[in-house]
XYZ file of C-alpha atoms in Angstrom:
723
model
C 7.623 96.426 13.962
C 8.200 99.711 15.857
C 7.484 102.971 14.001
C 10.437 104.902 12.521
C 12.202 107.211 14.967
C 11.271 110.212 12.809
C 7.535 109.578 13.295
C 5.735 110.689 16.473
C 2.072 110.081 17.152
C 0.322 113.159 18.567
C -3.156 114.550 19.144
C -3.929 118.110 18.000
C -6.830 120.083 19.496
C -8.847 123.034 18.218
C -11.680 124.653 20.227
C -15.100 123.293 19.242
C -13.741 120.507 17.046
C -12.772 116.879 17.455
C -9.053 116.337 18.016
C -6.961 115.125 15.097
C -4.747 112.102 15.674
C -1.809 112.295 13.318
C 1.582 110.753 12.742
C 3.967 113.698 12.611
C 6.931 113.194 10.322
C 9.767 115.129 11.925
C 11.494 115.409 8.522
C 8.624 117.393 7.036
C 8.652 121.186 7.408
C 6.490 122.345 10.314
C 4.609 124.730 8.013
C 3.547 121.786 5.869
C 2.205 119.899 8.881
C 0.290 122.975 10.098
C -1.229 123.435 6.630
C -2.425 119.839 6.662
C -3.949 120.268 10.124
C -5.723 123.480 9.092
C -7.128 121.728 6.004
C -8.547 119.051 8.290
C -10.692 121.703 9.977
C -11.227 123.796 6.808
C -9.218 126.713 8.222
C -7.684 129.103 5.704
C -4.474 131.089 6.106
C -2.347 128.357 7.673
C 0.581 130.803 7.881
C -1.375 132.595 10.621
C -1.352 129.492 12.840
C 1.182 127.598 14.926
C 1.333 124.589 17.223
C 1.627 124.806 20.998
C 1.735 122.250 23.766
C -1.678 121.754 25.348
C -0.262 121.031 28.811
C 2.356 122.550 31.082
C 3.837 125.900 30.045
C 2.057 125.579 26.636
C 5.099 126.746 24.698
C 5.075 127.345 20.960
C 6.688 124.622 18.862
C 9.377 125.737 16.441
C 11.676 123.965 14.021
C 14.364 124.167 16.715
C 12.221 122.739 19.532
C 10.121 120.169 17.654
C 12.601 117.433 18.510
C 11.262 117.502 22.096
C 7.834 116.200 20.979
C 7.248 112.668 22.262
C 4.764 109.970 21.296
C 1.370 110.613 22.894
C 1.893 114.375 23.262
C -1.227 116.538 23.081
C -0.771 119.685 20.985
C -3.039 122.611 20.290
C -3.472 124.657 17.130
C -3.166 128.344 17.996
C -2.669 131.664 16.280
C 0.975 132.288 15.367
C 3.319 134.094 17.788
C 3.547 137.125 15.485
C -0.211 137.383 15.163
C -0.704 136.908 18.920
C 1.895 139.583 19.695
C 0.289 142.048 17.272
C -3.198 141.475 18.673
C -2.088 141.788 22.289
C -0.116 144.941 21.545
C -3.234 146.515 20.079
C -5.468 145.374 22.937
C -3.206 146.655 25.746
C -3.344 150.101 24.148
C -7.144 150.053 23.815
C -9.371 152.378 25.822
C -11.538 149.638 27.295
C -10.280 148.829 30.801
C -11.688 145.285 30.855
C -10.232 144.468 27.446
C -6.857 145.909 28.457
C -6.841 143.911 31.708
C -7.568 140.633 29.903
C -4.875 141.404 27.327
C -2.270 142.117 30.019
C -3.246 138.950 31.861
C -2.733 136.890 28.699
C 0.478 138.758 27.923
C 1.901 137.958 31.379
C 1.371 134.264 30.667
C 2.667 134.275 27.075
C 5.768 136.351 27.829
C 7.554 133.340 29.306
C 7.556 131.774 25.818
C 10.814 132.706 24.032
C 9.234 132.506 20.563
C 6.387 134.840 21.465
C 8.737 137.114 23.410
C 10.984 137.626 20.389
C 7.992 138.668 18.247
C 6.555 140.983 20.895
C 9.918 142.646 21.525
C 10.464 143.168 17.772
C 7.207 145.163 17.751
C 8.599 147.536 20.405
C 6.398 145.844 22.991
C 8.772 146.409 25.918
C 8.800 150.152 25.234
C 5.001 150.143 25.277
C 4.932 148.380 28.643
C 7.546 150.748 30.053
C 5.460 153.755 29.022
C 2.378 152.255 30.667
C 4.344 151.959 33.920
C 5.865 155.431 33.621
C 2.434 156.975 33.085
C 1.461 156.030 36.629
C -2.142 155.388 35.547
C -2.158 151.615 36.121
C -2.971 150.124 39.520
C -3.911 146.824 41.109
C -4.116 143.739 38.901
C -3.475 145.697 35.716
C -0.162 147.005 37.025
C 0.806 143.594 38.454
C 0.260 141.880 35.083
C 2.186 144.679 33.331
C 5.187 144.255 35.630
C 5.048 140.457 35.328
C 5.061 140.622 31.536
C 7.878 143.181 31.550
C 10.062 141.042 33.821
C 9.411 137.849 31.852
C 10.269 139.556 28.570
C 13.467 141.102 29.921
C 14.595 137.780 31.360
C 14.968 136.323 27.859
C 18.050 138.533 27.422
C 16.952 139.873 24.046
C 16.973 143.516 25.161
C 19.714 145.121 27.266
C 18.755 146.399 30.696
C 20.914 149.468 30.010
C 18.120 150.824 27.789
C 15.777 151.262 30.786
C 14.993 154.923 31.431
C 15.554 156.761 34.705
C 11.853 157.648 34.947
C 10.973 153.926 34.789
C 13.460 153.180 37.583
C 12.016 155.964 39.722
C 8.493 154.665 39.171
C 9.454 151.100 40.162
C 11.417 152.367 43.172
C 8.347 154.398 44.105
C 6.280 151.237 44.425
C 8.923 149.793 46.768
C 9.019 152.984 48.818
C 5.244 153.269 49.217
C 4.091 152.307 52.726
C 0.952 150.548 51.440
C 1.192 148.770 48.111
C -0.313 145.566 46.710
C 1.820 142.501 47.544
C 2.012 141.287 43.941
C 3.151 144.727 42.739
C 5.753 144.930 45.512
C 7.120 141.453 44.699
C 7.533 142.240 41.031
C 9.029 145.670 41.715
C 11.658 144.207 44.030
C 12.426 141.482 41.446
C 12.794 144.071 38.648
C 15.177 146.176 40.747
C 17.213 143.064 41.581
C 17.479 142.155 37.882
C 18.526 145.708 37.027
C 21.342 145.601 39.567
C 22.555 142.141 38.548
C 22.456 142.821 34.806
C 23.675 146.403 34.456
C 26.580 148.203 36.112
C 25.143 151.626 35.316
C 21.717 150.754 36.710
C 23.313 149.609 39.969
C 24.187 153.210 40.822
C 20.745 154.498 39.855
C 18.894 151.888 41.882
C 21.192 152.361 44.873
C 20.365 156.073 44.901
C 16.615 155.436 44.868
C 16.321 152.753 47.560
C 17.141 153.444 51.194
C 17.917 151.127 54.052
C 14.788 152.194 55.892
C 12.434 151.100 53.134
C 13.926 147.628 52.869
C 13.985 147.225 56.642
C 10.255 147.891 56.586
C 9.758 145.062 54.083
C 11.717 142.699 56.337
C 9.275 143.292 59.177
C 6.184 142.055 57.311
C 4.662 138.617 57.843
C 4.908 137.663 54.143
C 8.089 135.585 53.723
C 7.993 136.042 49.932
C 8.338 139.808 50.352
C 11.122 139.320 52.900
C 12.916 137.019 50.453
C 12.706 139.525 47.599
C 13.935 142.304 49.895
C 16.981 140.316 51.066
C 17.646 139.276 47.457
C 17.786 142.964 46.483
C 20.134 143.658 49.397
C 22.359 140.796 48.225
C 22.344 142.024 44.623
C 23.398 145.540 45.645
C 25.981 144.120 48.012
C 27.375 141.793 45.333
C 27.665 144.524 42.681
C 29.066 147.228 44.942
C 32.558 148.378 43.836
C 35.360 146.786 45.838
C 36.701 150.078 47.172
C 33.207 151.111 48.224
C 32.640 147.833 50.073
C 35.797 148.074 52.121
C 35.283 151.768 52.823
C 31.789 151.021 54.022
C 32.966 148.226 56.275
C 34.334 150.754 58.735
C 32.319 153.922 58.056
C 29.119 154.836 59.959
C 25.682 154.058 58.603
C 24.463 156.307 55.812
C 21.062 156.417 54.212
C 21.415 154.835 50.790
C 22.161 151.240 49.869
C 25.420 152.195 48.215
C 26.643 151.914 51.806
C 25.799 148.222 51.894
C 28.511 146.782 54.094
C 28.195 149.505 56.671
C 24.451 148.933 56.818
C 24.825 145.203 57.247
C 27.211 145.758 60.111
C 24.648 147.824 61.981
C 22.731 146.309 64.835
C 19.320 147.473 63.632
C 19.319 145.737 60.250
C 20.947 142.602 61.636
C 18.482 142.351 64.510
C 15.542 142.862 62.120
C 16.719 139.910 60.015
C 17.298 137.833 63.141
C 13.999 138.566 64.875
C 11.611 138.863 61.930
C 13.100 136.322 59.519
C 15.296 133.740 61.252
C 13.335 133.662 64.499
C 9.970 134.376 62.917
C 6.962 132.163 63.479
C 7.224 130.600 60.011
C 9.601 127.855 58.851
C 12.382 129.103 56.592
C 11.668 128.114 52.980
C 14.426 126.958 50.656
C 14.753 130.251 48.771
C 14.885 132.317 51.959
C 17.544 129.942 53.325
C 19.524 130.466 50.115
C 19.302 134.251 50.371
C 20.417 134.156 54.023
C 23.322 131.947 52.967
C 24.253 134.415 50.215
C 24.075 137.301 52.691
C 26.296 135.366 55.106
C 28.863 134.639 52.373
C 28.921 138.227 51.111
C 29.317 139.535 54.659
C 32.265 137.245 55.343
C 33.771 138.190 51.986
C 34.287 141.687 53.388
C 37.158 140.090 55.290
C 38.917 139.045 52.099
C 40.936 142.235 51.662
C 42.395 142.026 55.172
C 42.912 138.277 54.726
C 44.977 138.902 51.588
C 46.883 141.944 52.934
C 50.429 141.288 54.077
C 51.780 143.202 57.021
C 54.394 145.818 56.209
C 57.161 145.382 58.811
C 58.142 149.023 58.263
C 54.649 150.426 58.865
C 54.725 151.963 62.330
C 50.924 152.006 62.710
C 50.775 148.266 62.099
C 53.678 147.610 64.436
C 51.909 149.635 67.114
C 49.147 147.001 67.141
C 51.721 144.364 68.087
C 53.081 146.697 70.760
C 49.536 147.034 72.080
C 49.160 143.260 72.275
C 52.359 143.085 74.309
C 51.342 145.992 76.548
C 47.926 144.529 77.388
C 49.406 141.120 78.170
C 52.372 142.235 80.245
C 51.364 145.747 81.431
C 54.406 147.375 79.930
C 53.762 150.905 81.180
C 57.011 150.925 83.156
C 59.299 150.126 80.248
C 63.045 150.318 80.872
C 64.637 153.450 79.501
C 67.606 151.874 77.783
C 67.106 150.907 74.121
C 69.028 147.641 74.433
C 67.167 146.641 77.605
C 63.843 147.476 75.961
C 64.740 145.468 72.855
C 65.796 142.431 74.903
C 62.642 142.611 77.025
C 60.416 142.946 73.948
C 62.039 139.881 72.389
C 61.321 137.881 75.539
C 57.727 139.117 75.619
C 57.143 138.280 71.965
C 58.415 134.761 72.631
C 55.972 134.413 75.524
C 53.207 135.735 73.251
C 53.876 132.731 71.033
C 55.156 134.470 67.903
C 57.427 132.465 65.620
C 59.719 135.442 64.949
C 60.667 136.737 68.404
C 62.775 139.629 67.137
C 60.339 141.011 64.582
C 56.875 139.429 65.014
C 55.564 141.536 62.126
C 57.104 138.915 59.845
C 54.575 136.364 61.151
C 51.821 138.279 59.355
C 53.417 138.426 55.915
C 51.840 135.187 54.685
C 48.411 135.339 53.038
C 45.988 134.064 53.954
C 45.399 135.028 56.763
C 47.483 138.201 56.513
C 46.360 141.147 58.620
C 43.049 139.467 59.454
C 44.822 137.355 62.072
C 46.207 140.481 63.740
C 42.732 142.075 63.696
C 41.323 139.010 65.466
C 44.055 139.031 68.101
C 43.535 142.731 68.809
C 39.763 142.228 69.137
C 40.326 139.449 71.680
C 42.810 141.589 73.629
C 40.531 144.639 73.671
C 37.051 143.144 74.059
C 37.834 139.963 76.016
C 40.878 141.266 77.845
C 40.677 138.905 80.831
C 40.479 135.875 78.528
C 43.384 137.144 76.443
C 45.606 137.782 79.460
C 44.716 134.420 81.012
C 45.594 132.499 77.819
C 48.885 134.318 77.363
C 50.048 134.236 80.994
C 49.109 130.635 81.762
C 51.140 129.488 78.761
C 54.058 131.884 79.178
C 54.604 130.717 82.776
C 54.876 127.021 81.864
C 58.312 125.468 81.604
C 57.393 121.877 80.772
C 57.350 122.347 76.958
C 53.549 122.071 76.948
C 52.912 125.787 76.471
C 50.433 126.691 73.736
C 51.985 129.387 71.456
C 49.193 131.978 71.335
C 50.503 133.989 68.367
C 51.178 131.012 66.113
C 47.867 129.399 67.084
C 45.857 132.566 66.431
C 47.375 132.971 62.975
C 46.800 129.336 61.992
C 43.301 129.345 63.501
C 42.353 132.417 61.453
C 43.522 130.660 58.286
C 41.496 127.576 59.255
C 38.315 129.565 59.922
C 38.676 131.292 56.550
C 38.834 127.865 54.890
C 35.869 126.465 56.828
C 33.654 129.475 56.071
C 35.079 129.856 52.525
C 35.974 133.514 52.899
C 36.531 135.079 49.484
C 34.553 132.506 47.483
C 31.383 133.304 45.543
C 28.060 131.923 46.809
C 26.985 128.574 45.364
C 23.714 128.406 43.455
C 21.318 126.119 45.280
C 23.211 126.150 48.591
C 21.133 126.891 51.704
C 23.862 126.397 54.320
C 23.467 129.492 56.476
C 24.304 129.580 60.204
C 21.782 131.429 62.405
C 24.402 132.258 65.041
C 26.259 134.568 62.647
C 23.188 136.823 62.629
C 23.069 137.110 66.420
C 26.040 139.428 66.935
C 27.310 142.605 65.280
C 30.875 141.233 65.364
C 30.005 137.584 64.732
C 33.301 136.751 62.984
C 35.428 138.132 65.798
C 33.295 136.455 68.467
C 33.543 133.176 66.579
C 37.327 133.515 66.603
C 37.352 134.265 70.334
C 35.353 131.122 71.094
C 37.574 129.004 68.854
C 40.889 130.295 70.264
C 39.702 129.329 73.749
C 38.743 125.923 72.380
C 42.194 125.546 70.842
C 43.894 126.425 74.133
C 41.666 123.962 76.014
C 42.243 121.158 73.502
C 45.993 121.781 73.597
C 45.973 121.180 77.361
C 43.725 118.110 77.074
C 46.131 116.597 74.536
C 49.157 117.621 76.648
C 50.629 118.780 73.362
C 54.094 120.136 72.668
C 55.313 122.248 69.759
C 55.850 119.054 67.746
C 52.125 118.248 68.062
C 50.958 121.571 66.608
C 49.491 120.144 63.390
C 47.771 117.303 65.265
C 46.099 119.773 67.604
C 44.925 121.887 64.677
C 43.396 118.813 63.015
C 41.452 117.996 66.171
C 40.291 121.603 66.536
C 39.125 121.670 62.912
C 37.108 118.513 63.557
C 35.612 120.005 66.729
C 34.576 123.197 64.921
C 33.132 121.493 61.829
C 31.165 119.003 63.935
C 29.767 121.848 66.060
C 28.824 123.936 63.011
C 27.041 120.939 61.497
C 24.704 121.020 64.521
C 23.585 124.532 63.443
C 23.859 126.290 66.837
C 21.412 129.189 67.028
C 23.722 131.506 68.991
C 27.333 131.998 70.054
C 26.454 130.702 73.527
C 24.954 127.562 72.026
C 28.133 127.098 69.984
C 30.109 127.171 73.241
C 27.805 124.488 74.663
C 28.243 122.286 71.592
C 32.021 122.657 71.742
C 32.118 121.801 75.448
C 30.503 118.489 74.548
C 33.130 117.896 71.847
C 36.234 117.757 74.032
C 39.279 115.746 73.013
C 38.039 112.587 74.744
C 34.737 112.790 72.887
C 36.522 113.278 69.549
C 38.603 110.159 70.264
C 35.421 108.260 71.167
C 33.678 109.373 67.983
C 36.677 108.459 65.863
C 36.917 105.038 67.486
C 33.196 104.452 67.067
C 33.374 105.403 63.395
C 36.366 103.155 62.870
C 34.597 100.287 64.616
C 31.547 100.698 62.404
C 33.809 100.463 59.352
C 35.996 97.672 60.732
C 36.030 94.736 58.340
C 38.018 92.378 60.576
C 40.887 91.201 58.419
C 41.084 87.514 59.432
C 40.617 85.100 56.476
C 37.356 83.509 57.774
C 35.820 86.951 58.240
C 36.926 88.054 54.790
C 35.339 84.952 53.297
C 32.128 85.566 55.232
C 32.084 89.143 54.007
C 32.484 87.997 50.412
C 29.516 85.670 50.810
C 27.345 88.348 52.371
C 28.227 91.143 49.949
C 26.168 89.991 46.915
C 22.928 89.733 48.872
C 23.525 93.115 50.511
C 24.257 94.685 47.114
C 21.032 93.213 45.785
C 19.179 94.656 48.775
C 20.653 98.099 48.127
C 19.842 97.806 44.423
C 16.196 97.021 45.191
C 16.031 99.953 47.622
C 17.392 102.300 44.961
C 14.919 101.067 42.349
C 12.045 101.364 44.832
C 13.043 104.984 45.458
C 13.047 105.644 41.700
C 9.546 104.174 41.530
C 8.446 106.615 44.252
C 9.992 109.430 42.213
C 11.576 112.768 43.084
C 10.931 116.436 42.424
C 13.627 118.481 40.691
C 13.885 122.246 40.368
C 14.451 123.976 37.044
C 17.263 126.491 37.462
C 16.260 129.780 35.901
C 17.311 133.413 35.956
C 15.111 134.205 38.950
C 15.176 131.481 41.537
C 12.177 132.682 43.566
C 9.824 132.060 40.649
C 10.581 128.365 40.922
C 9.489 125.814 38.366
C 9.512 122.144 39.181
C 9.394 118.833 37.365
C 8.917 115.316 38.633
C 10.421 112.037 37.474
C 9.641 108.479 38.518
C 10.230 104.948 37.272
C 7.301 102.754 36.306
C 6.531 99.895 38.681
C 7.652 97.340 36.083
C 10.985 99.196 35.690
C 10.465 99.654 31.944
C 9.648 103.370 31.558
C 10.826 106.675 33.059
C 7.869 109.048 33.412
C 8.425 112.792 33.858
C 6.608 116.090 33.515
C 6.430 119.714 34.655
C 4.660 120.818 37.837
C 3.353 124.215 38.928
C 4.646 123.778 42.466
C 6.670 121.399 44.590
C 4.475 118.343 45.280
C 3.607 116.949 48.671
C 4.184 113.226 48.275
C 3.941 110.988 45.240
C 2.828 112.297 41.824
C 0.521 109.948 39.841
C 1.790 108.650 36.516
C -1.225 110.244 34.764
C 0.093 113.729 35.578
C 3.494 113.030 34.012
C 3.029 113.619 30.295
C 6.477 112.577 29.031
C 8.199 109.217 29.143
C 11.385 107.429 28.077
C 11.550 103.653 27.546
C 14.373 102.232 29.643
C 15.392 100.190 26.602
C 16.228 103.466 24.810
C 18.629 104.653 27.528
C 22.223 104.449 26.364
C 24.120 105.793 29.359
C 24.151 108.049 32.429
C 26.728 110.844 32.686
C 27.523 113.091 35.639
C 29.158 116.414 36.480
C 31.012 118.269 33.772
C 30.151 115.576 31.215
C 26.467 116.582 31.362
C 25.219 118.569 28.342
C 23.484 121.169 30.521
C 26.700 121.795 32.458
C 28.667 122.334 29.250
C 26.087 124.840 28.044
C 26.098 126.995 31.174
C 29.514 128.628 31.465
C 28.329 130.493 34.549
C 28.231 127.198 36.400
C 31.926 126.517 35.913
C 32.726 128.203 39.189
C 29.732 126.614 40.896
C 31.135 123.335 42.204
C 28.016 122.452 44.167
C 25.672 122.446 41.164
C 28.283 120.574 39.130
C 28.457 117.861 41.804
C 24.662 117.415 41.754
C 24.226 117.259 37.965
C 23.544 114.111 35.952
C 21.994 113.332 32.565
C 20.266 110.375 30.937
C 21.356 109.875 27.312
C 18.849 107.980 25.201
C 18.070 107.181 21.556
C 18.294 108.676 19.096
C 20.417 111.571 20.440
C 18.323 112.974 23.253
C 19.100 113.870 26.850
C 17.125 114.292 30.055
C 19.038 116.630 32.336
C 18.859 116.658 36.141
C 20.204 118.761 39.000
C 19.508 116.868 42.216
C 18.201 118.859 45.213
C 20.894 117.376 47.473
C 23.709 114.834 47.576
C 21.458 112.072 48.905
C 19.015 112.320 45.977
C 21.964 112.522 43.568
C 23.378 109.232 44.892
C 19.964 107.550 44.938
C 19.229 108.481 41.322
C 22.649 107.827 39.816
C 22.886 104.492 41.642
C 19.324 103.573 40.699
C 19.859 104.394 37.041
C 23.092 102.397 36.986
C 21.269 99.452 38.601
C 18.522 99.817 36.001
C 21.100 99.547 33.224
C 22.894 96.632 34.878
C 25.956 98.666 35.775
C 27.914 99.008 38.998
C 26.588 101.366 41.660
C 29.582 103.454 42.684
C 28.406 106.384 44.803
C 29.755 107.229 48.251
C 26.295 106.475 49.629
C 26.337 102.925 48.257
C 29.802 102.277 49.658
C 28.694 103.609 53.041
C 25.488 101.563 53.024
C 27.366 98.455 51.932
C 29.892 98.747 54.766
C 27.198 99.518 57.347
C 24.851 96.694 56.355
C 27.624 94.119 55.992
C 28.939 95.055 59.440
C 25.430 94.758 60.896
C 24.855 91.361 59.271
C 28.281 90.069 60.284
C 27.740 91.106 63.892
C 24.434 89.240 63.896
C 26.043 86.126 62.455
C 29.068 86.286 64.735
C 27.043 86.890 67.889
C 27.951 84.392 70.658
C 30.453 82.603 68.404
C 34.031 82.300 69.645
C 35.512 80.644 66.553
C 34.295 81.118 63.021
C 34.232 78.167 60.648
C 32.873 78.705 57.187
C 30.899 75.618 56.093
C 31.179 74.135 52.653
C 27.419 74.392 52.192
C 25.932 76.922 49.724
C 25.615 80.552 50.859
C 22.653 81.360 53.105
C 19.377 82.323 51.474
C 19.164 86.143 51.198
C 16.849 87.746 53.690
C 13.779 89.599 52.566
C 14.498 93.302 52.011
C 11.816 94.197 54.538
C 13.898 92.632 57.314
C 16.351 95.490 56.943
C 15.021 98.791 58.162
C 17.786 101.276 57.700
C 17.547 105.060 57.566
C 19.901 107.398 55.748
C 21.484 110.411 57.309
C 23.515 111.681 54.384
C 24.779 115.207 54.103
């Protein structure tokens, strides 16, 4: 008979004594259990003790967290959080340097524990640490441990960042500004400044006044990618929290010294080229967190376009209308305008028609829809000014055609700008966990405008290849969108490489790719083929099921999402080889390969699993309101619900792992596998098997004999390319 669900069997350790093996009744008060354990070792004052996990983060166990204890867990008797906090507070203020160093080292480790942190903060511990930093008397390891403890304590959100003094900020900024400073101190200082900016509006201004562009550029030129990552993260934080009016003002103003001028700085060649040459094109592979920070920087840079994208043109604004006049003048060399008002008006109307505007009389009306608003006009003017020969060629070669195949430049430019804004998600916040940055956007000071110029030439070329008319406008735009998205997926490293990729994706190639993709999904609708497919499908589904379960047995590493993503914490989960138990446990770093079952301290019997939920139905997605706007994390989340009322929460590293795990868990529970990956694999493998069986056969006759014996899974060697 299995033990009651309220009883867990654990081992409890105490230094110098044999471990106690007890059955912990989860209905009994924790203080009563601790008293019993202390009596077992003849320890008095049980109120001065507490239980902690012996492995992993070694967190304190409280009445609120005791439900996480599983059978077979190893615990450790330790001094209580209050007593530990009091002792450490006394030791870090002692005169002995060695004693103080050891105390700070222990404090840095314990500060991640929320129970200990609450006790230490209640004893004014954060103020003590701040004064130690402000004194300027700590250096090396002692200072590094002090800053680590401070950051860990603040991250619990118990104390407001607004209480931080100006002298503390200046001291931390001083460490960042020093030319030679210990790497660990620099990392923590950059992380503290980033947290200040992200968590306090008032501290944003103070930090921005202390840190200059020059100092952060220096940190981008080092060989340590961790330092580079922290530096770009601070840039992103300041950029993200900059007031809207300041951002747009800075987008056009010259470079100034302080990071309150974020957008202007990012637009400057020096900073951009430093990121390109020392980070993107450095000799080291880009790690996941650096890729995320580059993605965030890319998104925030493009978001500077949002105001122009959402600004309607004022048809009565003469300055704005002058831009349209300039477009006409450059295209048609209108220096010798007729003197008569009526003649000029008639000629302008003709020119605006040849320019491809929808409203020939007043083309300003074409820019009143948002998006793309005035951003489309900005792009057109950039093309006309910077790539004048290209602009004139596009306009004149289409305006001179009389076979109804002319490509309307104005209409196309406006629609293309809207499309590019959608593809690059201009105006949307960065997604947590997304690493989708494009190196080519860091290769040019006016990357957005250059991207537009390449794409408008592509559109004009595709229009001619399709021999399109005005009625085909939407079809052409669909093809162009496909060309651009396919080229971007190849991650071109420069604008020139983008041009090369697009040349290979002409209209004929798009048709070939579409036909190939349709052929690979073609089920052949004749009755014999349908019957053959129905016979094949069960064995293919079984093959896919076994592949999913095998992948679960290999296991996967998952990242714990915290307040500071660069201090990553990982955990690993894998299915036992007999498919009866899910093993999981925390890891200090991302593993290389398989993790042995012995290192995974926690487990869940598959028989206890009640269901698998995904997306917004997951408990950890309901708890985190900040993730509501983060569609990507929501789409990668899933949870295992098991008896009695427990959950194991996941956020998959990518869509492929999400499909593998959700399908595998459904297969484990005897439920239908319904992911896009399974549907894709099913279609691909059935098509492959059918082609093999139909090879050299002119007429298909389905015999009355039983279905063929399923092939061994090893006979199918298929590789995923899922993104």
